[in-house]
Amino acid sequence: MPKVKVLSAPSVRRLPSYLLITRAALEEGLQYISATRIASELELEPIQVRKDLAITGIVGKPKKGYPVEELVNAIVHFLRWDEVNNAILVGAGHLGSALIGFPGFRSHGLNFVAAFDNSPQKAGTRIHDVPVYSLDKLQEKVSEMKIALAVLTVPRDIAQDLTDLLVSAGILAIWNFTNFKVRTPEHVVVQNEDLSSGFAMLCVKRRIMELA
Amino acid sequence: MPKVKVLSAPSVRRLPSYLLITRAALEEGLQYISATRIASELELEPIQVRKDLAITGIVGKPKKGYPVEELVNAIVHFLRWDEVNNAILVGAGHLGSALIGFPGFRSHGLNFVAAFDNSPQKAGTRIHDVPVYSLDKLQEKVSEMKIALAVLTVPRDIAQDLTDLLVSAGILAIWNFTNFKVRTPEHVVVQNEDLSSGFAMLCVKRRIMELA
């Protein structure tokens, strides 16, 4: 059993897309946005959009839709993206570098303050202005900077060892891109990211399209 | 409405995890693997595992579970990962380079044959042994190599222009990492990947943990 079960996981996963659309509407100067409009932009059913947005506590107005500014705030507050989450990156390869530089993460409160890598050539350099340290500095830096969040982008054969190191350093949340299901104590939450999942979806869509 | 609706999307998304576990069991020399064992490794309910695996057409044996080799084959065949999918990468930045080098993709039949980038310094180089060309060679190479699949890792402001280029070059499936919802004609399938979704999940898990 998962330690933390998110009941409305597919809804939570769609919130960032809603946020993107609603922020664009805000920039356009719209006052209200309807579930129908959001649904058509995302190729969903309006009823799904209403159900998803309900988890943030917002209620739309009949015939008008959602007040745009309120909707942005509701999503951002629900996800706690209105707070800054200082984070470290463990494994400063291509994927790690991509994540540090990913536009949008900063507006989600994700703020990388340090990266760690076991390659001696990388220690002392900077990636997108974030300093890279050698792994043996990890424990010291995490406790010094009071970091709770770590993004793990290392080869899968060292994923568990580094997870153990993160846990003993006091990390409370791990975003795991290694496709190895790391074990953690009860109090540490893990989000496993498997890039193959999206590829599986694409392959099944092609199959359906070819059979159609 | 989506052009192609995958009814069992969450099940499809979990298939790569099942495949990983079943392949490990095969290497261990196991003959059968139970839904209970798979469930416990992935922190799911056994009934969910049975339901997910049923989409591949496999049936487990009472008390024994699934024949391991058959299960591997059923998943691989359902996803068509037993066929080679030649693909191009568009946008050879950090994320694109990470995807080209991602271990595991090759065993899913994903075979990058060329990358394209608008930076003149990148054209003529190789990433993980895959040649990088300038964007103006895209149309010619896609038709010459008869490529159907493209992975899009460019900045979001040029996502639609490049999608139009891919479509006119004859691409039939696009794995879109740009977080811009690109428009395509009916016959082209798109899988949108939004890395923020996983971060939203992690944030909600932390929230639940803190409130517990």
PDB file of C-alpha atoms in Angstrom, chain B residues 18 34-39 45-56 58-61 65-66:
ATOM      1  CA  TYR B  18       4.866  -4.144 -14.871  1.00  0.00           C
ATOM      2  CA  SER B  34       1.588 -13.318  -8.765  1.00  0.00           C
ATOM      3  CA  ALA B  35      -0.484 -10.158  -8.981  1.00  0.00           C
ATOM      4  CA  THR B  36       0.041  -9.844  -5.226  1.00  0.00           C
ATOM      5  CA  ARG B  37       3.810  -9.719  -5.622  1.00  0.00           C
ATOM      6  CA  ILE B  38       3.644  -7.207  -8.463  1.00  0.00           C
ATOM      7  CA  ALA B  39       1.161  -5.132  -6.451  1.00  0.00           C
ATOM      8  CA  GLU B  45      -3.847  -3.266  -4.954  1.00  0.00           C
ATOM      9  CA  PRO B  46      -3.674  -6.780  -6.510  1.00  0.00           C
ATOM     10  CA  ILE B  47      -7.095  -6.275  -8.079  1.00  0.00           C
ATOM     11  CA  GLN B  48      -5.772  -3.205  -9.885  1.00  0.00           C
ATOM     12  CA  VAL B  49      -2.826  -5.185 -11.226  1.00  0.00           C
ATOM     13  CA  ARG B  50      -5.141  -7.917 -12.553  1.00  0.00           C
ATOM     14  CA  LYS B  51      -7.385  -5.346 -14.192  1.00  0.00           C
ATOM     15  CA  ASP B  52      -4.437  -3.530 -15.762  1.00  0.00           C
ATOM     16  CA  LEU B  53      -2.818  -6.687 -17.113  1.00  0.00           C
ATOM     17  CA  ALA B  54      -6.127  -7.936 -18.534  1.00  0.00           C
ATOM     18  CA  ILE B  55      -5.922  -5.271 -21.272  1.00  0.00           C
ATOM     19  CA  THR B  56      -2.988  -7.176 -22.780  1.00  0.00           C
ATOM     20  CA  ILE B  58      -3.171 -12.368 -20.521  1.00  0.00           C
ATOM     21  CA  VAL B  59      -4.933 -14.564 -17.965  1.00  0.00           C
ATOM     22  CA  GLY B  60      -3.268 -15.642 -14.708  1.00  0.00           C
ATOM     23  CA  LYS B  61      -3.492 -19.138 -13.234  1.00  0.00           C
ATOM     24  CA  GLY B  65      -0.082 -16.181 -11.003  1.00  0.00           C
ATOM     25  CA  TYR B  66       1.121 -15.178 -14.462  1.00  0.00           C
TER      26      TYR B  66
END
